[in-house]
XYZ file of N, CA and C in Angstrom:
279
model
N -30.192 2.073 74.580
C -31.136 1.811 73.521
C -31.205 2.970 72.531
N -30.538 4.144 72.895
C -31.004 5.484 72.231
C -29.780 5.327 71.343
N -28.632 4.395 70.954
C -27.727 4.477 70.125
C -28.227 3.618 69.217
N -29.215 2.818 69.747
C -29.027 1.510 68.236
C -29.028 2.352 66.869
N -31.023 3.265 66.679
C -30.897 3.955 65.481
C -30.052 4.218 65.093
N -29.277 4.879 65.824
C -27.773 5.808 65.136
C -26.461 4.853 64.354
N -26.445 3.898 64.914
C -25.800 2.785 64.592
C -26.327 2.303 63.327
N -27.727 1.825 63.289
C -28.700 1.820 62.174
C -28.219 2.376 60.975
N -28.444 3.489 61.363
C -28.145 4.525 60.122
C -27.016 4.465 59.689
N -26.155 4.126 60.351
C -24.327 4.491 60.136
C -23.865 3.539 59.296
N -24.615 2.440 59.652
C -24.449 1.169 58.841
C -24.794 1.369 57.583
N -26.121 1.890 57.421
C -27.198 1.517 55.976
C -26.603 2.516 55.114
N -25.643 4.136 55.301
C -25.349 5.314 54.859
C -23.846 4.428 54.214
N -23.357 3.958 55.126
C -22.054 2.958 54.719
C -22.156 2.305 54.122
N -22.733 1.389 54.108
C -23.329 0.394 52.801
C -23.330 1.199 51.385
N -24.478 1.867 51.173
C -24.888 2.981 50.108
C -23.917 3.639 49.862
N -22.956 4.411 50.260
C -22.166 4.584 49.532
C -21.070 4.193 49.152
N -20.807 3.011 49.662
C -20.110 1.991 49.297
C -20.535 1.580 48.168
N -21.551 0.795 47.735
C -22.040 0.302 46.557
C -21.843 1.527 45.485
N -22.828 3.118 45.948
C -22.458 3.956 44.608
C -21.172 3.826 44.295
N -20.132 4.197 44.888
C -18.878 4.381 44.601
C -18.447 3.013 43.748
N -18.772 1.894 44.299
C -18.072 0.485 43.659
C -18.382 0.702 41.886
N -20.317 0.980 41.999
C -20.955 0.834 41.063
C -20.142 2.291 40.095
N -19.539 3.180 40.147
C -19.308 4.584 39.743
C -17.410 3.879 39.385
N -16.842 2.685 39.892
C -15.556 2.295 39.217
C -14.559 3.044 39.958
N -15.068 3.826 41.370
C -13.998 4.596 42.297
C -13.025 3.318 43.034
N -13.869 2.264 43.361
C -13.404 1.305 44.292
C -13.327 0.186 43.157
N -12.319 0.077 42.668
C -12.329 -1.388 41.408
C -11.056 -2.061 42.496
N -10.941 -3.036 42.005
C -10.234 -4.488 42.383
C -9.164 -4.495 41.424
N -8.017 -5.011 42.138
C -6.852 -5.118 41.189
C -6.278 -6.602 40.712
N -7.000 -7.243 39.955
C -6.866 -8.214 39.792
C -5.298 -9.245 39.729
N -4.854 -8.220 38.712
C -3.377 -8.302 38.636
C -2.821 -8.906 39.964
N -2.806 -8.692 41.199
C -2.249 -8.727 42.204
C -2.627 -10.012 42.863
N -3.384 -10.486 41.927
C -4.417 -12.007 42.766
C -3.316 -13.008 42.245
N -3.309 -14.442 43.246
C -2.525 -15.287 42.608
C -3.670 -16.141 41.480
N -2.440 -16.698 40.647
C -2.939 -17.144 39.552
C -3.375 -18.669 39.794
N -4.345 -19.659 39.698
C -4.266 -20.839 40.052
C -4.128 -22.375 39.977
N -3.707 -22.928 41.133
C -2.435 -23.389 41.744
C -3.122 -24.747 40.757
N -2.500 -24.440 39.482
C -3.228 -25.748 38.546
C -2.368 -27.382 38.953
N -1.156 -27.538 39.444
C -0.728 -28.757 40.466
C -1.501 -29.093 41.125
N -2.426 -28.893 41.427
C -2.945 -29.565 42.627
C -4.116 -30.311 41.938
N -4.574 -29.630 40.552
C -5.937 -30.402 40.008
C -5.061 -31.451 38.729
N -3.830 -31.425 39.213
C -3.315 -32.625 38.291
C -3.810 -34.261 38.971
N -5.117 -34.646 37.459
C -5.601 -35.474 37.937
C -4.965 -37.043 37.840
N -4.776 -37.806 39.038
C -4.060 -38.814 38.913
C -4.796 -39.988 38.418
N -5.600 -39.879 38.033
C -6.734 -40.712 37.916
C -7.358 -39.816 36.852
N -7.224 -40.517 35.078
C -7.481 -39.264 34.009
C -9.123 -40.155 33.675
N -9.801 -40.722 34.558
C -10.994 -40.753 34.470
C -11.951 -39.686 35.938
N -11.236 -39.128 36.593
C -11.618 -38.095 37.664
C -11.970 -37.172 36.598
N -13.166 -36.245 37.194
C -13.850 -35.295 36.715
C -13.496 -33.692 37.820
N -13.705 -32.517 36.968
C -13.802 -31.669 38.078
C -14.722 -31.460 39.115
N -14.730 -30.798 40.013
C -16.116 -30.780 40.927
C -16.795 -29.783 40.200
N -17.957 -29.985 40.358
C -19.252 -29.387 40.140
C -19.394 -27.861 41.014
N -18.622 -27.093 41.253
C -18.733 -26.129 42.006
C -18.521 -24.572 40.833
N -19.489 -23.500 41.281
C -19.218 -22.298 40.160
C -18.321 -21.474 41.279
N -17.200 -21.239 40.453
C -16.234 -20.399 40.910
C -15.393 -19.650 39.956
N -15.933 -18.601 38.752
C -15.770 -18.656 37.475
C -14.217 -17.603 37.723
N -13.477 -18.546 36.569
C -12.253 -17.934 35.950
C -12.025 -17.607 34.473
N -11.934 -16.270 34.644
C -11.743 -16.074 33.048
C -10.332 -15.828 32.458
N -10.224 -16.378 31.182
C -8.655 -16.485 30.642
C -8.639 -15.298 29.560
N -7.602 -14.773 29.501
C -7.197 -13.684 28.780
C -8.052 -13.658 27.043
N -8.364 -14.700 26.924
C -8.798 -15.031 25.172
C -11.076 -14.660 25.376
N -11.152 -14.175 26.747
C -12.650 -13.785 26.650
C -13.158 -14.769 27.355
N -12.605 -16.619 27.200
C -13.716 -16.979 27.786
C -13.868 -17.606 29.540
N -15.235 -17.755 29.586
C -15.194 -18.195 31.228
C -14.942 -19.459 31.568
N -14.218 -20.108 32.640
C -14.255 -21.389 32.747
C -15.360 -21.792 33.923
N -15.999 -22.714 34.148
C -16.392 -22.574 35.396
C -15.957 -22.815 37.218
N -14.611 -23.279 37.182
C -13.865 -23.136 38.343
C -12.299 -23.790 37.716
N -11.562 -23.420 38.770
C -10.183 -23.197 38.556
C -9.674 -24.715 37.874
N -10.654 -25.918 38.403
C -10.299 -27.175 37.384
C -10.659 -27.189 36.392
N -11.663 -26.592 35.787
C -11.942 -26.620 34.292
C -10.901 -25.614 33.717
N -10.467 -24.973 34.401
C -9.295 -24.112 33.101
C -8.228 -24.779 33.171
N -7.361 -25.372 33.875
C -6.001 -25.888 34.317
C -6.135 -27.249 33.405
N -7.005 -27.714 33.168
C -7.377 -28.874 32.836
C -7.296 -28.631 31.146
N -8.108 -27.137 30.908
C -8.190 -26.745 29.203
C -6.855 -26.540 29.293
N -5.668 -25.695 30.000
C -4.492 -25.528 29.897
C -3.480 -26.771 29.228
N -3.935 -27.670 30.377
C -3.004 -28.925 30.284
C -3.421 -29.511 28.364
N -4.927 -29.479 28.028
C -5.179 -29.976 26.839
C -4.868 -28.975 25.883
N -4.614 -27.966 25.691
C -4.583 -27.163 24.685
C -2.914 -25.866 24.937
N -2.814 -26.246 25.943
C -1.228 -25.309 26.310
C -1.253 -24.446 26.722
N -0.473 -23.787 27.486
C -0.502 -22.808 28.529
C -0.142 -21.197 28.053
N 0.131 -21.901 26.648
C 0.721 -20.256 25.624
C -0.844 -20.004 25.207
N -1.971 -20.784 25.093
C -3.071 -20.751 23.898
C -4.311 -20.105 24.796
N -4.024 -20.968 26.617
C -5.128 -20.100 27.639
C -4.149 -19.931 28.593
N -4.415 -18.739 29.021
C -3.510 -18.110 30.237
C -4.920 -17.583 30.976
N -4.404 -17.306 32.333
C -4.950 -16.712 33.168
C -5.129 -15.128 33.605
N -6.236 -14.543 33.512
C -6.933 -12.745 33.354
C -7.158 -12.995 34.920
N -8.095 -13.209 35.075
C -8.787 -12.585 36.720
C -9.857 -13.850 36.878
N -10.015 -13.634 38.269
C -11.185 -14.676 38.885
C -12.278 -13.797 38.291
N -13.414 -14.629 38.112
C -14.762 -14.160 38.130
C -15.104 -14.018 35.992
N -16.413 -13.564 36.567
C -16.709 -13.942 34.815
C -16.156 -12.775 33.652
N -15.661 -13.150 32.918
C -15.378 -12.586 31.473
C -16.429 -11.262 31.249
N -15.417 -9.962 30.646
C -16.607 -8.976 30.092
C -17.537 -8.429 30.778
């Protein structure tokens, strides 16, 4: 029982400086390295199907956010793949 505190602490000190550091841009994410997405699969066979309703935001190189990987693949397919390309998961800016 005389380890939990210590454990306690080890945890909450880990946490904290985890976050400063994230928040300070020591620990950034390399987006680059993420795959880009797998827009085949939201080829809709049925062009009255809608995307799902789920937030899973992707942002395209031109600033803006889509709200999951079918709403961009979908702007791709309507507007071309030279006009929105793919930046990183998550929101724009």
């Amino acid at each position: 029982m005389a380890a939990f505190p210590h454990v306690t602490i080890f945890f909450l000190v880990s946490y904290t400086l985890t976050h400063v550091f994230s928040v300070a841009g020591v620990l950034k994410r390399d987006y680059s390295r993420w795959p880009k997405p797998p827009c085949k699969m939201y080829r809709p066979v049925d062009p009255t199907s809608d995307c799902p309703n789920v937030t899973a935001p992707v942002c395209a190189r031109d600033g803006r956010t889509y709200q999951n990987e079918c709403f961009f693949c979908v702007a791709q397919w309507n507007f071309g793949r030279e006009h929105i390309q793919f930046d990183k998961y998550g929101k724009c800016g």
